[in-house]
Amino acid sequence: MSATLKPYLICVKRTLEAAMCLENFSSQKVERHNKPEIEIQESPELLLNPVIVSRNEKERVLIEPSINSVRVSIAIKQADEIEKLLCHKFMGFMMRRAENFVILRRKKIEGYDISFLITNFHTEEMLRHKLVDFVIHFMEEIDKEISEMKLSVNSRARICAEEFLKRF
């Protein structure tokens, strides 16, 4: 982990730990309904202030807490067009399989690359610190994965160009 990444991840981790104080809260409008308040946003008194933790203008995390849910949206660093394409394809691949990742949302928040939704039911059946650790681990690994994919694409492109240019 780089020297600049560690304080950023520690700040995100501490903010998530503070935002994960979730409780079971039924809907105020419909009896026997319990939906994530951050998603439906019917009662502004149940929503807390959103927090943006930013490493730079391209790499940031939006944490939106409410009484019974937390939505975490992550913008991943994309330095060039190849990284943008790889990130878009990889995030699309993951979001299409969101049912396998319990806390992953199918639809991202505008301006971010991927979103997680953690509800009070998730914190009741899973350990809170493990959920936070999963998000932090995801943030660590996604940069590595995209960098490895970029190296792989570049090496394959170089080999293809060499083979193509042997004919001339």
PDB file of C-alpha atoms in Angstrom:
ATOM      1  CA  MET A   1       0.000   0.000   0.000  1.00  0.00           C
ATOM      2  CA  SER A   2       1.409   3.393  -0.966  1.00  0.00           C
ATOM      3  CA  ALA A   3       2.123   6.104   1.572  1.00  0.00           C
ATOM      4  CA  THR A   4      -0.665   8.338   0.255  1.00  0.00           C
ATOM      5  CA  LEU A   5      -3.252   5.548   0.004  1.00  0.00           C
ATOM      6  CA  LYS A   6      -3.042   4.480   3.648  1.00  0.00           C
ATOM      7  CA  PRO A   7      -4.305   7.737   5.267  1.00  0.00           C
ATOM      8  CA  TYR A   8      -7.096   7.905   2.673  1.00  0.00           C
ATOM      9  CA  LEU A   9      -8.242   4.353   3.455  1.00  0.00           C
ATOM     10  CA  ILE A  10      -7.980   4.955   7.212  1.00  0.00           C
ATOM     11  CA  CYS A  11     -10.186   8.038   6.873  1.00  0.00           C
ATOM     12  CA  VAL A  12     -12.749   6.090   4.802  1.00  0.00           C
ATOM     13  CA  LYS A  13     -12.671   3.233   7.326  1.00  0.00           C
ATOM     14  CA  ARG A  14     -13.250   5.494  10.328  1.00  0.00           C
ATOM     15  CA  THR A  15     -16.051   7.356   8.554  1.00  0.00           C
ATOM     16  CA  LEU A  16     -17.740   4.083   7.612  1.00  0.00           C
ATOM     17  CA  GLU A  17     -17.435   2.779  11.167  1.00  0.00           C
ATOM     18  CA  ALA A  18     -19.130   5.939  12.451  1.00  0.00           C
ATOM     19  CA  ALA A  19     -21.881   5.719   9.814  1.00  0.00           C
ATOM     20  CA  MET A  20     -22.649   2.041  10.497  1.00  0.00           C
ATOM     21  CA  CYS A  21     -24.735   2.719  13.603  1.00  0.00           C
ATOM     22  CA  LEU A  22     -27.881   1.387  11.942  1.00  0.00           C
ATOM     23  CA  GLU A  23     -31.128   0.287  13.527  1.00  0.00           C
ATOM     24  CA  ASN A  24     -34.341  -1.329  12.392  1.00  0.00           C
ATOM     25  CA  PHE A  25     -36.768   1.415  11.400  1.00  0.00           C
ATOM     26  CA  SER A  26     -40.150   0.793   9.823  1.00  0.00           C
ATOM     27  CA  SER A  27     -41.659   3.077   7.230  1.00  0.00           C
ATOM     28  CA  GLN A  28     -43.553   6.069   8.584  1.00  0.00           C
ATOM     29  CA  LYS A  29     -46.016   5.990   5.691  1.00  0.00           C
ATOM     30  CA  VAL A  30     -46.720   2.313   4.998  1.00  0.00           C
ATOM     31  CA  GLU A  31     -47.355  -0.141   7.793  1.00  0.00           C
ATOM     32  CA  ARG A  32     -45.085  -3.227   7.978  1.00  0.00           C
ATOM     33  CA  HIS A  33     -42.682  -1.902   5.370  1.00  0.00           C
ATOM     34  CA  ASN A  34     -39.011  -1.497   6.035  1.00  0.00           C
ATOM     35  CA  LYS A  35     -37.100  -0.023   3.121  1.00  0.00           C
ATOM     36  CA  PRO A  36     -33.674   1.635   3.088  1.00  0.00           C
ATOM     37  CA  GLU A  37     -34.346   5.287   3.849  1.00  0.00           C
ATOM     38  CA  ILE A  38     -31.310   6.416   1.856  1.00  0.00           C
ATOM     39  CA  GLU A  39     -32.895   4.895  -1.260  1.00  0.00           C
ATOM     40  CA  ILE A  40     -36.464   6.169  -0.918  1.00  0.00           C
ATOM     41  CA  GLN A  41     -35.642   9.509   0.801  1.00  0.00           C
ATOM     42  CA  GLU A  42     -39.195  10.192   1.972  1.00  0.00           C
ATOM     43  CA  SER A  43     -38.330  11.627   5.375  1.00  0.00           C
ATOM     44  CA  PRO A  44     -35.482  14.151   5.458  1.00  0.00           C
ATOM     45  CA  GLU A  45     -35.283  13.899   9.252  1.00  0.00           C
ATOM     46  CA  LEU A  46     -34.105  10.271   8.886  1.00  0.00           C
ATOM     47  CA  LEU A  47     -31.216  11.146   6.556  1.00  0.00           C
ATOM     48  CA  LEU A  48     -27.840  12.196   7.891  1.00  0.00           C
ATOM     49  CA  ASN A  49     -25.408  14.524   6.151  1.00  0.00           C
ATOM     50  CA  PRO A  50     -23.503  12.852   3.312  1.00  0.00           C
ATOM     51  CA  VAL A  51     -19.709  12.788   3.603  1.00  0.00           C
ATOM     52  CA  ILE A  52     -17.242  12.875   0.711  1.00  0.00           C
ATOM     53  CA  VAL A  53     -13.762  11.560   1.439  1.00  0.00           C
ATOM     54  CA  SER A  54     -11.491  12.556  -1.428  1.00  0.00           C
ATOM     55  CA  ARG A  55      -7.911  11.566  -2.206  1.00  0.00           C
ATOM     56  CA  ASN A  56      -7.867  13.758  -5.326  1.00  0.00           C
ATOM     57  CA  GLU A  57     -10.449  15.041  -7.815  1.00  0.00           C
ATOM     58  CA  LYS A  58     -10.750  11.639  -9.545  1.00  0.00           C
ATOM     59  CA  GLU A  59     -10.587   9.330  -6.542  1.00  0.00           C
ATOM     60  CA  ARG A  60     -13.261   9.818  -3.891  1.00  0.00           C
ATOM     61  CA  VAL A  61     -15.861   8.060  -1.747  1.00  0.00           C
ATOM     62  CA  LEU A  62     -19.380   9.320  -1.005  1.00  0.00           C
ATOM     63  CA  ILE A  63     -20.858   7.958   2.234  1.00  0.00           C
ATOM     64  CA  GLU A  64     -24.585   8.642   2.652  1.00  0.00           C
ATOM     65  CA  PRO A  65     -25.873   7.452   6.038  1.00  0.00           C
ATOM     66  CA  SER A  66     -29.475   7.245   7.211  1.00  0.00           C
ATOM     67  CA  ILE A  67     -31.319   5.680  10.155  1.00  0.00           C
ATOM     68  CA  ASN A  68     -31.394   2.165   8.673  1.00  0.00           C
ATOM     69  CA  SER A  69     -28.961   2.140   5.741  1.00  0.00           C
ATOM     70  CA  VAL A  70     -25.687   3.453   4.384  1.00  0.00           C
ATOM     71  CA  ARG A  71     -24.937   3.951   0.695  1.00  0.00           C
ATOM     72  CA  VAL A  72     -21.234   3.962  -0.200  1.00  0.00           C
ATOM     73  CA  SER A  73     -20.308   5.176  -3.686  1.00  0.00           C
ATOM     74  CA  ILE A  74     -16.738   4.913  -4.939  1.00  0.00           C
ATOM     75  CA  ALA A  75     -15.050   6.822  -7.771  1.00  0.00           C
ATOM     76  CA  ILE A  76     -11.995   4.916  -8.967  1.00  0.00           C
ATOM     77  CA  LYS A  77      -8.869   6.569 -10.339  1.00  0.00           C
ATOM     78  CA  GLN A  78      -8.822   6.502 -14.145  1.00  0.00           C
ATOM     79  CA  ALA A  79      -5.729   8.135 -15.603  1.00  0.00           C
ATOM     80  CA  ASP A  80      -6.266   7.445 -19.312  1.00  0.00           C
ATOM     81  CA  GLU A  81      -8.770   6.068 -21.817  1.00  0.00           C
ATOM     82  CA  ILE A  82      -7.672   2.435 -21.347  1.00  0.00           C
ATOM     83  CA  GLU A  83      -8.235   2.646 -17.583  1.00  0.00           C
ATOM     84  CA  LYS A  84     -11.644   4.284 -18.136  1.00  0.00           C
ATOM     85  CA  LEU A  85     -12.693   1.500 -20.496  1.00  0.00           C
ATOM     86  CA  LEU A  86     -11.359  -1.264 -18.225  1.00  0.00           C
ATOM     87  CA  CYS A  87     -13.030   0.276 -15.162  1.00  0.00           C
ATOM     88  CA  HIS A  88     -16.348   0.667 -16.986  1.00  0.00           C
ATOM     89  CA  LYS A  89     -16.317  -2.934 -18.236  1.00  0.00           C
ATOM     90  CA  PHE A  90     -15.181  -4.402 -14.900  1.00  0.00           C
ATOM     91  CA  MET A  91     -17.767  -2.455 -12.881  1.00  0.00           C
ATOM     92  CA  GLY A  92     -20.486  -3.456 -15.364  1.00  0.00           C
ATOM     93  CA  PHE A  93     -19.414  -7.087 -14.969  1.00  0.00           C
ATOM     94  CA  MET A  94     -19.672  -6.828 -11.177  1.00  0.00           C
ATOM     95  CA  MET A  95     -22.984  -4.942 -11.137  1.00  0.00           C
ATOM     96  CA  ARG A  96     -24.602  -7.554 -13.399  1.00  0.00           C
ATOM     97  CA  ARG A  97     -23.701 -10.094 -10.716  1.00  0.00           C
ATOM     98  CA  ALA A  98     -24.840  -7.950  -7.784  1.00  0.00           C
ATOM     99  CA  GLU A  99     -26.965 -10.733  -6.270  1.00  0.00           C
ATOM    100  CA  ASN A 100     -23.738 -12.683  -5.591  1.00  0.00           C
ATOM    101  CA  PHE A 101     -22.305  -9.686  -3.713  1.00  0.00           C
ATOM    102  CA  VAL A 102     -24.905  -9.066  -1.034  1.00  0.00           C
ATOM    103  CA  ILE A 103     -24.226  -5.368  -0.456  1.00  0.00           C
ATOM    104  CA  LEU A 104     -23.481  -4.345  -4.068  1.00  0.00           C
ATOM    105  CA  ARG A 105     -26.053  -2.154  -5.842  1.00  0.00           C
ATOM    106  CA  ARG A 106     -27.035  -2.852  -9.443  1.00  0.00           C
ATOM    107  CA  LYS A 107     -27.080   0.835 -10.306  1.00  0.00           C
ATOM    108  CA  LYS A 108     -24.308   3.267  -9.517  1.00  0.00           C
ATOM    109  CA  ILE A 109     -24.756   6.839  -8.313  1.00  0.00           C
ATOM    110  CA  GLU A 110     -24.129   9.459 -11.009  1.00  0.00           C
ATOM    111  CA  GLY A 111     -20.497  10.583 -10.981  1.00  0.00           C
ATOM    112  CA  TYR A 112     -19.245   7.429  -9.244  1.00  0.00           C
ATOM    113  CA  ASP A 113     -18.149   4.070 -10.595  1.00  0.00           C
ATOM    114  CA  ILE A 114     -19.738   1.628  -8.145  1.00  0.00           C
ATOM    115  CA  SER A 115     -22.096   1.737  -5.152  1.00  0.00           C
ATOM    116  CA  PHE A 116     -22.722  -0.438  -2.123  1.00  0.00           C
ATOM    117  CA  LEU A 117     -25.884  -0.413   0.000  1.00  0.00           C
ATOM    118  CA  ILE A 118     -25.566  -1.642   3.578  1.00  0.00           C
ATOM    119  CA  THR A 119     -28.839  -1.968   5.500  1.00  0.00           C
ATOM    120  CA  ASN A 120     -29.610  -2.748   9.126  1.00  0.00           C
ATOM    121  CA  PHE A 121     -30.402  -6.338   8.061  1.00  0.00           C
ATOM    122  CA  HIS A 122     -26.854  -6.733   6.752  1.00  0.00           C
ATOM    123  CA  THR A 123     -25.380  -5.459  10.010  1.00  0.00           C
ATOM    124  CA  GLU A 124     -27.623  -7.818  11.992  1.00  0.00           C
ATOM    125  CA  GLU A 125     -26.576 -10.941  10.099  1.00  0.00           C
ATOM    126  CA  MET A 126     -22.955  -9.953   9.385  1.00  0.00           C
ATOM    127  CA  LEU A 127     -20.270  -8.384  11.512  1.00  0.00           C
ATOM    128  CA  ARG A 128     -20.012  -4.618  11.089  1.00  0.00           C
ATOM    129  CA  HIS A 129     -16.248  -4.479  11.109  1.00  0.00           C
ATOM    130  CA  LYS A 130     -16.123  -7.217   8.455  1.00  0.00           C
ATOM    131  CA  LEU A 131     -18.429  -5.194   6.188  1.00  0.00           C
ATOM    132  CA  VAL A 132     -16.183  -2.156   6.601  1.00  0.00           C
ATOM    133  CA  ASP A 133     -13.097  -4.297   5.981  1.00  0.00           C
ATOM    134  CA  PHE A 134     -14.692  -5.678   2.810  1.00  0.00           C
ATOM    135  CA  VAL A 135     -15.269  -2.182   1.396  1.00  0.00           C
ATOM    136  CA  ILE A 136     -11.709  -1.120   2.296  1.00  0.00           C
ATOM    137  CA  HIS A 137     -10.259  -4.324   0.819  1.00  0.00           C
ATOM    138  CA  PHE A 138     -12.301  -3.748  -2.338  1.00  0.00           C
ATOM    139  CA  MET A 139     -10.883  -0.232  -2.639  1.00  0.00           C
ATOM    140  CA  GLU A 140      -7.325  -1.563  -2.222  1.00  0.00           C
ATOM    141  CA  GLU A 141      -7.727  -4.383  -4.717  1.00  0.00           C
ATOM    142  CA  ILE A 142      -9.643  -2.604  -7.472  1.00  0.00           C
ATOM    143  CA  ASP A 143      -6.686  -0.339  -8.292  1.00  0.00           C
ATOM    144  CA  LYS A 144      -4.397  -3.371  -8.463  1.00  0.00           C
ATOM    145  CA  GLU A 145      -6.836  -5.283 -10.683  1.00  0.00           C
ATOM    146  CA  ILE A 146      -7.241  -2.425 -13.150  1.00  0.00           C
ATOM    147  CA  SER A 147      -3.461  -1.861 -13.278  1.00  0.00           C
ATOM    148  CA  GLU A 148      -2.879  -5.573 -13.946  1.00  0.00           C
ATOM    149  CA  MET A 149      -5.540  -5.594 -16.670  1.00  0.00           C
ATOM    150  CA  LYS A 150      -3.966  -2.513 -18.254  1.00  0.00           C
ATOM    151  CA  LEU A 151      -0.531  -4.174 -18.302  1.00  0.00           C
ATOM    152  CA  SER A 152      -2.058  -7.287 -19.833  1.00  0.00           C
ATOM    153  CA  VAL A 153      -3.862  -5.297 -22.543  1.00  0.00           C
ATOM    154  CA  ASN A 154      -0.703  -3.329 -23.356  1.00  0.00           C
ATOM    155  CA  SER A 155       1.450  -6.471 -23.604  1.00  0.00           C
ATOM    156  CA  ARG A 156      -1.109  -8.191 -25.844  1.00  0.00           C
ATOM    157  CA  ALA A 157      -1.326  -5.093 -28.030  1.00  0.00           C
ATOM    158  CA  ARG A 158       2.457  -4.987 -28.331  1.00  0.00           C
ATOM    159  CA  ILE A 159       2.599  -8.666 -29.366  1.00  0.00           C
ATOM    160  CA  CYS A 160      -0.211  -8.150 -31.905  1.00  0.00           C
ATOM    161  CA  ALA A 161       1.540  -5.103 -33.368  1.00  0.00           C
ATOM    162  CA  GLU A 162       4.818  -6.993 -33.650  1.00  0.00           C
ATOM    163  CA  GLU A 163       3.121  -9.887 -35.456  1.00  0.00           C
ATOM    164  CA  PHE A 164       1.272  -7.527 -37.758  1.00  0.00           C
ATOM    165  CA  LEU A 165       4.375  -5.511 -38.602  1.00  0.00           C
ATOM    166  CA  LYS A 166       6.506  -8.621 -39.363  1.00  0.00           C
ATOM    167  CA  ARG A 167       4.762  -8.791 -42.732  1.00  0.00           C
ATOM    168  CA  PHE A 168       6.126  -5.404 -43.831  1.00  0.00           C
TER     169      PHE A 168
END
